[in-house]
mmCIF file of C-alpha atoms in Angstrom:
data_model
loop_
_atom_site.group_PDB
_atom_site.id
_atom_site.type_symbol
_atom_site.label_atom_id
_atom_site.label_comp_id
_atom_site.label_asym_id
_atom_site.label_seq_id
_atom_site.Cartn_x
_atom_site.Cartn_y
_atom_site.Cartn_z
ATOM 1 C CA UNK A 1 8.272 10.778 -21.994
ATOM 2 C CA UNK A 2 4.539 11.128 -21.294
ATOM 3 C CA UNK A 3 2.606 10.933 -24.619
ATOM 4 C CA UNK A 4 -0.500 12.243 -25.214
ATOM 5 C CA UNK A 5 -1.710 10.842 -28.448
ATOM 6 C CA UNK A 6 -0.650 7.170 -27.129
ATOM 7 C CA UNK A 7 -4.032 4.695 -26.489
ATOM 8 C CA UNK A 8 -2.711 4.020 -23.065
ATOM 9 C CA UNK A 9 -2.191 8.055 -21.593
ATOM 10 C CA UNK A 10 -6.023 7.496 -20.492
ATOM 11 C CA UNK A 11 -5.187 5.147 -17.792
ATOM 12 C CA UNK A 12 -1.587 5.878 -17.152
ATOM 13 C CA UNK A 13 -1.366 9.610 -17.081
ATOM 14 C CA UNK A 14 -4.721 9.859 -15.121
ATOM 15 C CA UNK A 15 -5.449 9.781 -11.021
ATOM 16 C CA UNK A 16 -8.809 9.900 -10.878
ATOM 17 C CA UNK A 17 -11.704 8.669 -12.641
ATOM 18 C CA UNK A 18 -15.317 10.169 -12.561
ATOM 19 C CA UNK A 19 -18.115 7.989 -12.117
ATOM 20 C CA UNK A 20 -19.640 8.158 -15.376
ATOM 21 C CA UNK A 21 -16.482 7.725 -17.395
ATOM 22 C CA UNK A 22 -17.181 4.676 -20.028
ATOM 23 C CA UNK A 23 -13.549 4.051 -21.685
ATOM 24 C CA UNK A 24 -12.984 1.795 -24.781
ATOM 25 C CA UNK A 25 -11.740 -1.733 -24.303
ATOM 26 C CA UNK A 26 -8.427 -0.888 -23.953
ATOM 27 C CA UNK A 27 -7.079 -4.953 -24.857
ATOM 28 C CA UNK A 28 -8.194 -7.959 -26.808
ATOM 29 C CA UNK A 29 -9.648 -10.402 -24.686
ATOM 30 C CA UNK A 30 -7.167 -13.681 -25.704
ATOM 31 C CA UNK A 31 -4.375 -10.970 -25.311
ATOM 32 C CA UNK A 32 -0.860 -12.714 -24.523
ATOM 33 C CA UNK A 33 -0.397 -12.774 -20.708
ATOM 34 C CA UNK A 34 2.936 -14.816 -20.922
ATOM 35 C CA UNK A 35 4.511 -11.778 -19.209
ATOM 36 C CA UNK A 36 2.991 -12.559 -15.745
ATOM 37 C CA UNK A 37 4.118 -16.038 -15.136
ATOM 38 C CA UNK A 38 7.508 -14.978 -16.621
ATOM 39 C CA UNK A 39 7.670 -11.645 -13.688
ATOM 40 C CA UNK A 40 6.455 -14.602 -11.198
ATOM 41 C CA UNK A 41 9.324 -17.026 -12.185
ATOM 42 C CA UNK A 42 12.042 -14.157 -12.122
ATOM 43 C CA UNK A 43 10.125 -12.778 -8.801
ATOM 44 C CA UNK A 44 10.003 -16.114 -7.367
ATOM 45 C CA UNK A 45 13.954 -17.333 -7.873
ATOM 46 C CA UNK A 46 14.790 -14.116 -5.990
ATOM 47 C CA UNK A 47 12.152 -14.533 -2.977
ATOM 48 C CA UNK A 48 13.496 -18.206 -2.829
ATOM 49 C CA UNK A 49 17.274 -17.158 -2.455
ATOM 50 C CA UNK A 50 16.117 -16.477 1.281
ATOM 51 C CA UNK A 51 14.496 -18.556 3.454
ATOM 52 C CA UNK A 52 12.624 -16.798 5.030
ATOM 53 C CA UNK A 53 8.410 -16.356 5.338
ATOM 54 C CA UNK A 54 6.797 -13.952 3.034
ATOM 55 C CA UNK A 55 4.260 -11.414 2.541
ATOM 56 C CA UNK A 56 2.380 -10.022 -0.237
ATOM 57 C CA UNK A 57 2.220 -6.219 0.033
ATOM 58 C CA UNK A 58 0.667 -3.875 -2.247
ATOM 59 C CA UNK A 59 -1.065 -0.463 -1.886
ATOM 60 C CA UNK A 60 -3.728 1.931 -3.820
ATOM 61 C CA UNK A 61 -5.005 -0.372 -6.586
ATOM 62 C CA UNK A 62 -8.054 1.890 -7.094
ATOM 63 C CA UNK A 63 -10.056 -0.484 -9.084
ATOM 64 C CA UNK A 64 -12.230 0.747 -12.177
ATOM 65 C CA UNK A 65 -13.830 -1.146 -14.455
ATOM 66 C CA UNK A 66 -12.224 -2.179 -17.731
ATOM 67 C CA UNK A 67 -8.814 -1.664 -15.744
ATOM 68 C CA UNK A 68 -6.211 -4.531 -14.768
ATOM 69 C CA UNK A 69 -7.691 -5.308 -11.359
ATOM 70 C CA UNK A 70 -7.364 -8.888 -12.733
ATOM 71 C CA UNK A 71 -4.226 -9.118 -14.249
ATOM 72 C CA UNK A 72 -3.140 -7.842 -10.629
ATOM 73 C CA UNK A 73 -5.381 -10.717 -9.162
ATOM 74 C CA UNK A 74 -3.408 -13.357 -12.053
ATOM 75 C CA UNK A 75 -0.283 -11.796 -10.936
ATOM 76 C CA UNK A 76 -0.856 -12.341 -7.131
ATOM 77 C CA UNK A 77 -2.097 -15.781 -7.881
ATOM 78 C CA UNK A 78 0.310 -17.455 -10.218
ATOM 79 C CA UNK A 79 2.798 -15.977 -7.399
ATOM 80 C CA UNK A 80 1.317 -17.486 -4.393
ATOM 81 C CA UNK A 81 1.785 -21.071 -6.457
ATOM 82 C CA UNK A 82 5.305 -20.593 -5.938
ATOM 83 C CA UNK A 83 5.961 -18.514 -2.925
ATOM 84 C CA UNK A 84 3.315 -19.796 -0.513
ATOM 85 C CA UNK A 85 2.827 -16.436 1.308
ATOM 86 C CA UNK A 86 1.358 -16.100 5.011
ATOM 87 C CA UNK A 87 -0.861 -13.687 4.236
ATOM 88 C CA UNK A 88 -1.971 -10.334 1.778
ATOM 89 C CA UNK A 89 -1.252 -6.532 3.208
ATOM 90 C CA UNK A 90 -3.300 -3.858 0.985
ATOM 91 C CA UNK A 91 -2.260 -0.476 2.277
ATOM 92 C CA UNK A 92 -5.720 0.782 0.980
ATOM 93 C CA UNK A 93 -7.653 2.845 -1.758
ATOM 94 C CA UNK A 94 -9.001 -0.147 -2.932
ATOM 95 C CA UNK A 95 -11.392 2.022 -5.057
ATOM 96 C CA UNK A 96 -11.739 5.789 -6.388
ATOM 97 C CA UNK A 97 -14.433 6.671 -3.992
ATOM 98 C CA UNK A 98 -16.614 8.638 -6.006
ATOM 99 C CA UNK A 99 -19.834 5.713 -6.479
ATOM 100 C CA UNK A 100 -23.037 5.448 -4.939
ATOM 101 C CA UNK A 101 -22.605 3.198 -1.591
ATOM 102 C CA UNK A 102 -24.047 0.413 -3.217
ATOM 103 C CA UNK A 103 -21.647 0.418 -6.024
ATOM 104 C CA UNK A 104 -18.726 0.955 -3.469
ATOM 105 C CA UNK A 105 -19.811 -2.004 -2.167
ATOM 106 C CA UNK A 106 -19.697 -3.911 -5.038
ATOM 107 C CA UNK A 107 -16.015 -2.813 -5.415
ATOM 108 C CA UNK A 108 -15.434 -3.694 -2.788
ATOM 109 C CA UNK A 109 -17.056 -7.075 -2.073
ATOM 110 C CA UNK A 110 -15.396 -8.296 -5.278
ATOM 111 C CA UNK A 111 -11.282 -6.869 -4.384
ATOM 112 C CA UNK A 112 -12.232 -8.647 -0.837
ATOM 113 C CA UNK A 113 -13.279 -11.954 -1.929
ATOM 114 C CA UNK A 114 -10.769 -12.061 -4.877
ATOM 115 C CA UNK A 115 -7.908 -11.725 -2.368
ATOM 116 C CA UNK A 116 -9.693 -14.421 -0.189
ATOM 117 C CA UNK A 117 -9.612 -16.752 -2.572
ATOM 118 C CA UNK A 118 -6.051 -17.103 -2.681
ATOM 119 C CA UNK A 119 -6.113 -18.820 0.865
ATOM 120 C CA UNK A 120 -4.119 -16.440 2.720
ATOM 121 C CA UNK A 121 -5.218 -13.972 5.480
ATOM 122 C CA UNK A 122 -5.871 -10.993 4.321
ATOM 123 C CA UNK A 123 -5.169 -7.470 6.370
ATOM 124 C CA UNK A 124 -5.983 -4.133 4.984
ATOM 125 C CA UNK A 125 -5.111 -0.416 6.129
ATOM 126 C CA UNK A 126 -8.236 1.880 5.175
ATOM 127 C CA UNK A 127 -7.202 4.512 2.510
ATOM 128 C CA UNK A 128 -9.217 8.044 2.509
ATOM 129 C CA UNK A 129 -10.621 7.275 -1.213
ATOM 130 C CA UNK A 130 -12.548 4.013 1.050
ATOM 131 C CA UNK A 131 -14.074 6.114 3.018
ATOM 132 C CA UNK A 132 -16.616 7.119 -0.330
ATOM 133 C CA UNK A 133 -15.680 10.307 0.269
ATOM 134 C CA UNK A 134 -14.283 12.240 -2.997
ATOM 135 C CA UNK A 135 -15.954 15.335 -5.245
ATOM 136 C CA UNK A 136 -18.858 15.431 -2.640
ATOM 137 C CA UNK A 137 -20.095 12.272 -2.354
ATOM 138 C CA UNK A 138 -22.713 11.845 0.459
ATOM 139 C CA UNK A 139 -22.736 8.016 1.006
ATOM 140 C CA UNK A 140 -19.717 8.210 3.163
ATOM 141 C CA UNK A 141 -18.686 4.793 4.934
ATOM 142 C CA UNK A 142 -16.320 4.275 7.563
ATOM 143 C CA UNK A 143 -14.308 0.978 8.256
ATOM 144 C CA UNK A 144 -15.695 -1.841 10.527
ATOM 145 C CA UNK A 145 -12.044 -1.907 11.934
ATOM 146 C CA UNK A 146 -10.232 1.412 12.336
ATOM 147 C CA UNK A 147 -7.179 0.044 13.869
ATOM 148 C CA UNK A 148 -6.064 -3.815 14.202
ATOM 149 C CA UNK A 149 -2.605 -5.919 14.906
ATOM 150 C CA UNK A 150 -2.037 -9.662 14.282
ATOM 151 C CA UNK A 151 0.690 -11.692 15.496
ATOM 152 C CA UNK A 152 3.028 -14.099 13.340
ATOM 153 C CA UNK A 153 3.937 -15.971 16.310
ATOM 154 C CA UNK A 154 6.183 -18.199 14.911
ATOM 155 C CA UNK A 155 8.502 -14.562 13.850
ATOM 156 C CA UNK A 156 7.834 -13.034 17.022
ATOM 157 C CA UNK A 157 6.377 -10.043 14.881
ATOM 158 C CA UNK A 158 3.490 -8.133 14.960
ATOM 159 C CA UNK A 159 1.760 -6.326 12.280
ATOM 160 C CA UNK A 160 0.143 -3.183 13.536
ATOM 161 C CA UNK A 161 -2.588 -1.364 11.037
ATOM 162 C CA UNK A 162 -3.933 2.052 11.882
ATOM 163 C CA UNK A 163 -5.964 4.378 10.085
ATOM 164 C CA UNK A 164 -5.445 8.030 8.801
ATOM 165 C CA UNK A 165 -8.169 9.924 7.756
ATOM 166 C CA UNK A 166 -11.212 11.174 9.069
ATOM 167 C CA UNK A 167 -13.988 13.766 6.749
ATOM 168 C CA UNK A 168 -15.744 14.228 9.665
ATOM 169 C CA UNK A 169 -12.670 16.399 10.977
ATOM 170 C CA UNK A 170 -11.324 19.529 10.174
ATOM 171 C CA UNK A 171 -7.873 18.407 10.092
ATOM 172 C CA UNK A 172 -9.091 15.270 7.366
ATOM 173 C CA UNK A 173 -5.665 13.402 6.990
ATOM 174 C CA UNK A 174 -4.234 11.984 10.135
ATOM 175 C CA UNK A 175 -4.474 9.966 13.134
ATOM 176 C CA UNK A 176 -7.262 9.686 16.320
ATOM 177 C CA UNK A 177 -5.939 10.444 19.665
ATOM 178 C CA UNK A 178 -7.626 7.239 20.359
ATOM 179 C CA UNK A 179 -5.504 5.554 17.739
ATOM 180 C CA UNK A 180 -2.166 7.063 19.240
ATOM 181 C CA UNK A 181 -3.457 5.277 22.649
ATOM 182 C CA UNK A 182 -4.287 2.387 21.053
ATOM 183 C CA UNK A 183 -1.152 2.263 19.162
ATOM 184 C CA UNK A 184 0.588 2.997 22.327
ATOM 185 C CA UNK A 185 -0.736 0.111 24.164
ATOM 186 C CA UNK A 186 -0.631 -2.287 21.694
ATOM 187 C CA UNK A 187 3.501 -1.955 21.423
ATOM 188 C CA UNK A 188 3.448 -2.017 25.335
ATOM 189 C CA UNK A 189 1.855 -5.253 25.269
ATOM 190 C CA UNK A 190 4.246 -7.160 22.826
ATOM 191 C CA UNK A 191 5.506 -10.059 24.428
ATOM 192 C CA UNK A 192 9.268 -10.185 25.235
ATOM 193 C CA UNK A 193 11.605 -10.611 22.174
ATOM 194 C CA UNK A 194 8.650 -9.407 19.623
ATOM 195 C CA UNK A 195 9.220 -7.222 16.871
ATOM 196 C CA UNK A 196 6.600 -4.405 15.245
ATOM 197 C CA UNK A 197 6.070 -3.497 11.932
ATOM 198 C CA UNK A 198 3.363 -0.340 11.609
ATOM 199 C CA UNK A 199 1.283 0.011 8.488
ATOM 200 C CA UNK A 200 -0.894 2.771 7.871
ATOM 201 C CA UNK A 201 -2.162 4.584 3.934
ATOM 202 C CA UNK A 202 -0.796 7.597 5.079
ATOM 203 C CA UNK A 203 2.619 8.390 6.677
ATOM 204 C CA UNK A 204 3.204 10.398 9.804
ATOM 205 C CA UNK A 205 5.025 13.081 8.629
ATOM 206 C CA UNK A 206 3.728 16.287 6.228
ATOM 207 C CA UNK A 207 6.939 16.233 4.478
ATOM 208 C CA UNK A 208 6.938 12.922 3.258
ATOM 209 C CA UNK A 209 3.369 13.639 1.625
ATOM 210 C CA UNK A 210 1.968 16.182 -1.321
ATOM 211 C CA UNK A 211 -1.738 16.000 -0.215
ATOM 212 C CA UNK A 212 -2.198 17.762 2.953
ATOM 213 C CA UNK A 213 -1.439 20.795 4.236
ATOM 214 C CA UNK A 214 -1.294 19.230 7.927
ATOM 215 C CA UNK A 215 -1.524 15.845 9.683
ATOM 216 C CA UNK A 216 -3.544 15.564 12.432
ATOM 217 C CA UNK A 217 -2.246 14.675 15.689
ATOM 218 C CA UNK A 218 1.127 13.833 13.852
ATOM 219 C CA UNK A 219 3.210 14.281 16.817
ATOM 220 C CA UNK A 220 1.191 12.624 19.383
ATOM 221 C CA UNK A 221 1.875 9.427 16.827
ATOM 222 C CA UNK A 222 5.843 10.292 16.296
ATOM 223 C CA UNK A 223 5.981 10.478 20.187
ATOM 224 C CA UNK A 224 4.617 6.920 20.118
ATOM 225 C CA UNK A 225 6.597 5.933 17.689
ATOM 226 C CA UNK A 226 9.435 7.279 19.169
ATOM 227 C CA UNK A 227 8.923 5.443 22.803
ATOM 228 C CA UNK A 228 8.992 1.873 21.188
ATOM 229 C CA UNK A 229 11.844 2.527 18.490
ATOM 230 C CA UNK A 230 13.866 -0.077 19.179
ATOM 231 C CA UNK A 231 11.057 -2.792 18.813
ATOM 232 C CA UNK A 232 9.523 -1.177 15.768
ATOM 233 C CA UNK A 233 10.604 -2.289 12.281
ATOM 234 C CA UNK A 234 9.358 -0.227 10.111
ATOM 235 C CA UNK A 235 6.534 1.918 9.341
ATOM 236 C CA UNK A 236 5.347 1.497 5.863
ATOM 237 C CA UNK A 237 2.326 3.231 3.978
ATOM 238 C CA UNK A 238 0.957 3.970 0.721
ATOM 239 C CA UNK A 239 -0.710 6.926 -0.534
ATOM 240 C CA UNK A 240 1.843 8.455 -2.292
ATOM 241 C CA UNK A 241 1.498 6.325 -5.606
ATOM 242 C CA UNK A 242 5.356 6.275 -5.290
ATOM 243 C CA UNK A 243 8.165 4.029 -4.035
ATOM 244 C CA UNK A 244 10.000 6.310 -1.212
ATOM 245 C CA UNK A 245 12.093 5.609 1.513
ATOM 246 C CA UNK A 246 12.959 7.555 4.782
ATOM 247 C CA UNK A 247 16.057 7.010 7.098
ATOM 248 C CA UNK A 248 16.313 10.334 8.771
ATOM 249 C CA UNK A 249 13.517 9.965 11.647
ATOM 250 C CA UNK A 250 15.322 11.571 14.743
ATOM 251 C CA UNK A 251 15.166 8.573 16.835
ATOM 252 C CA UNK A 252 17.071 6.188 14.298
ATOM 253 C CA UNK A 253 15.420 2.822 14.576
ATOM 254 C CA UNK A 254 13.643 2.351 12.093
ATOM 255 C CA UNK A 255 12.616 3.800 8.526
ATOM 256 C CA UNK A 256 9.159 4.996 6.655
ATOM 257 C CA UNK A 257 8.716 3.689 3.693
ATOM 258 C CA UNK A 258 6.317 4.041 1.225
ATOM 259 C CA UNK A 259 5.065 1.562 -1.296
ATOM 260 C CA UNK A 260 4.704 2.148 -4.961
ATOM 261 C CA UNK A 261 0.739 2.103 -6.493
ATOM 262 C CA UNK A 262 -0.256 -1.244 -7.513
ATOM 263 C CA UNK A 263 -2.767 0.496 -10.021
ATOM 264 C CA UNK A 264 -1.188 1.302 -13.736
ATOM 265 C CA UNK A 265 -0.373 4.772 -13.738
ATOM 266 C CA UNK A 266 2.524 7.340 -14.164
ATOM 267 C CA UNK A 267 1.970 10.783 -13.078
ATOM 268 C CA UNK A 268 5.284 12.584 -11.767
ATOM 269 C CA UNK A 269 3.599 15.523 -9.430
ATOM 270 C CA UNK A 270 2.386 15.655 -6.280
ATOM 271 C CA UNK A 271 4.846 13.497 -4.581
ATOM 272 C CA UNK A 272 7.730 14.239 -2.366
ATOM 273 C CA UNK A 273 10.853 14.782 -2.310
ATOM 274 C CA UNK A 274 13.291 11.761 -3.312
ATOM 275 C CA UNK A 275 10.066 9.774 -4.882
ATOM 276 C CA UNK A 276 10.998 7.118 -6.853
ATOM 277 C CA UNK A 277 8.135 6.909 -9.640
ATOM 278 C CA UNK A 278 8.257 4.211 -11.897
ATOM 279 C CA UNK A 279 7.112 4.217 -15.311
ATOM 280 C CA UNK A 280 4.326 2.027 -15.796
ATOM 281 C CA UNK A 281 3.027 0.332 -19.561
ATOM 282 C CA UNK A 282 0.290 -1.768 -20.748
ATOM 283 C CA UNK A 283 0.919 -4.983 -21.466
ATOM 284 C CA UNK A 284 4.016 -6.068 -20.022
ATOM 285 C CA UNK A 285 5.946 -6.664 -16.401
ATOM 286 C CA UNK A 286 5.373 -3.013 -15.827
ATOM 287 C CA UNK A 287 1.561 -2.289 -15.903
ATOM 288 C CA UNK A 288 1.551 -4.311 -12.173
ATOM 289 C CA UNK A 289 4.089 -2.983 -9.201
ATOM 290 C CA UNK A 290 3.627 -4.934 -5.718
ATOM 291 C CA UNK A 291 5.783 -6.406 -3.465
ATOM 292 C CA UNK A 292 6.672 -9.596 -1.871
ATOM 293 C CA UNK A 293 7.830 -8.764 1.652
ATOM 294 C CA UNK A 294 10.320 -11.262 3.973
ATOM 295 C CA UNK A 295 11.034 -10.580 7.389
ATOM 296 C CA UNK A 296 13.368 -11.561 9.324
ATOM 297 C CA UNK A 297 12.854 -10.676 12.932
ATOM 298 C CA UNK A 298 16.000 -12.311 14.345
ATOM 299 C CA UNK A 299 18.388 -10.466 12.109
ATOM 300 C CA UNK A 300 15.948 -7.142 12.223
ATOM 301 C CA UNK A 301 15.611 -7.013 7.881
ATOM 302 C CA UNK A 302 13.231 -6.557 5.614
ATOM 303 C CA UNK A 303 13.298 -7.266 1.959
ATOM 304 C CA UNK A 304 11.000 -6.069 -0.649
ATOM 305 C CA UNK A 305 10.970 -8.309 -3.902
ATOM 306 C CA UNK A 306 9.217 -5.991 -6.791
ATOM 307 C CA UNK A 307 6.683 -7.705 -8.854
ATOM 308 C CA UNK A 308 7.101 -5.592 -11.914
ATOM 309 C CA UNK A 309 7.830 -1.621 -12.479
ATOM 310 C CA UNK A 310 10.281 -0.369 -9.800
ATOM 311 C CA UNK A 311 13.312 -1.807 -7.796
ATOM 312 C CA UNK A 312 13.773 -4.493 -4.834
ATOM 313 C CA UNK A 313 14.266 -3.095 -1.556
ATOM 314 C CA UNK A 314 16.674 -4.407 1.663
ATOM 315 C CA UNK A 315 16.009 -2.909 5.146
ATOM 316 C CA UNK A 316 19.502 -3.747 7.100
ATOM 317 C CA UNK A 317 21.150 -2.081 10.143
ATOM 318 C CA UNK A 318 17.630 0.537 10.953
ATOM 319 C CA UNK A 319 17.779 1.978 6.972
ATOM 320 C CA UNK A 320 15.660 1.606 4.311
ATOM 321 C CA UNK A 321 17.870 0.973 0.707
ATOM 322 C CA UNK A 322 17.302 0.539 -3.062
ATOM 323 C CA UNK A 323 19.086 -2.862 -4.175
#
């Protein structure tokens, strides 16, 4: 039940912050963190029950100041001691995008190098909040790298990012017909026995959205989609500050799936149908939700290990599944 007199509904229960908001410490400063390395240890024994190479995946942490950006950061970290990742995948919205330009890139510089300096590669899908765009604001930026893929050679995988929005267009949320091209090409040129996973902040199809009234150039993208099917993985996005999964894409293959908000919050509307939202606390294994992501290309799975509110994930036989 959401409660409105509680200390905590100012963070949980809210979306969006405006740029002038100052907020009361919301936590003692020697507060008990015991509850992260205890989530890592439980996280960690079920990530090691397979051995397989792993990921750290998270989406829409939407820093603010005096929020848990850190505790996320402590989280990631005391993990990585244990699970030795490859790399980090942030699905975007690493910020609110309502600041200045300068301050955006003070966000910005910090969530960057903080990730860095856990040794791993670090890949990250541009969200529309990134772009510096929200209630107005005129110092609009755009990212140095629109659309990007890396290979795991030793999986045979490649991890495709796109972007999805665009203020400069009518249509805002959706896809370049230079990214569908691009995206096109870049499956074509997989070498033989490779495997795809997409990753994008927003997904291809209205439906599975509560934004936007239309997605531009969605079925140029779905064609694309479509044509390499059966060497696509998955296509997973954030955005919808929700943990939702999609098997019933016409051509069968492969499942959308979106990943929860790594920010602490709990707001039930605008998502869509067959969301799966969490509830989220202060203070415990809850306030943090991001994955750790194993792939295994021979067998064609994916497995989602949830660091804290929500439920571990299994993609077997082309469908997506709650475990």
């Amino acid at each position: 039940m959401t409660d409105v007199n509680s200390p905590n509904y100012k963070w949980i229960y809210t979306y969006d912050y405006a740029p002038d908001s100052v907020w009361d410490p919301w936590r003692e400063p020697d507060q008990d963190l015991s509850w992260i390395e205890a989530e890592a240890e439980a996280v960690a024994a079920r990530v090691k029950k397979r051995s397989l190479s792993a990921f750290i995946l998270l989406a829409d942490s939407h820093f603010a100041y005096n929020g848990t950006w850190d505790d996320t950061m402590t989280a990631m970290r005391t993990l990585t001691e244990t699970v030795n990742p490859l790399a980090i995948i942030h699905l975007g919205d690493l910020h609110d995008g309502l600041l200045p330009l300068n301050g955006t890139h003070i966000i910005e510089t910090k969530c960057i190098a903080d990730m860095k300096s856990l040794g791993l590669p670090l890949y990250i899908a541009p969200g529309n909040h990134d772009y510096n765009y929200f209630r107005g604001n005129p110092e609009i930026k755009y990212p140095d790298r629109p659309q990007f893929y890396t290979d795991v050679v030793d999986h045979k995988l490649r991890l495709v990012f796109i972007d999805s929005f665009d203020p400069r267009e009518t249509v805002r949320y959706g896809f370049t017909e230079y990214c569908c091209h691009w995206l096109d090409a870049t499956l074509s040129a997989m070498p033989e026995g490779y495997s795809a996973i997409v990753f994008s902040h927003l997904t291809p199809l209205i439906r599975l959205q509560a934004w936007a009234k239309d997605i531009r150039n969605r079925q140029q993208l779905i064609e694309v989609l479509n044509k390499h099917a059966d060497r696509i993985l998955a296509f997973i996005n954030g955005h919808n500050h929700c943990d939702h999964l999609y098997n019933d894409l016409y051509n069968g293959q492969f499942p959308i799936i979106s990943i929860n908000c790594a920010k602490c919050e709990y707001f039930t509307d605008h998502k869509p149908e067959g969301a799966v939202v969490p509830e989220r606390r202060l203070g415990d294994r809850t306030q943090e939700s991001f994955d750790v992501m194993q792939v295994d290309t021979a067998g064609k799975e994916i497995f989602f290990t949830r660091f804290g509110a929500g439920t571990d994930r299994v993609l077997r036989d082309h469908k997506a599944y709650y475990i």
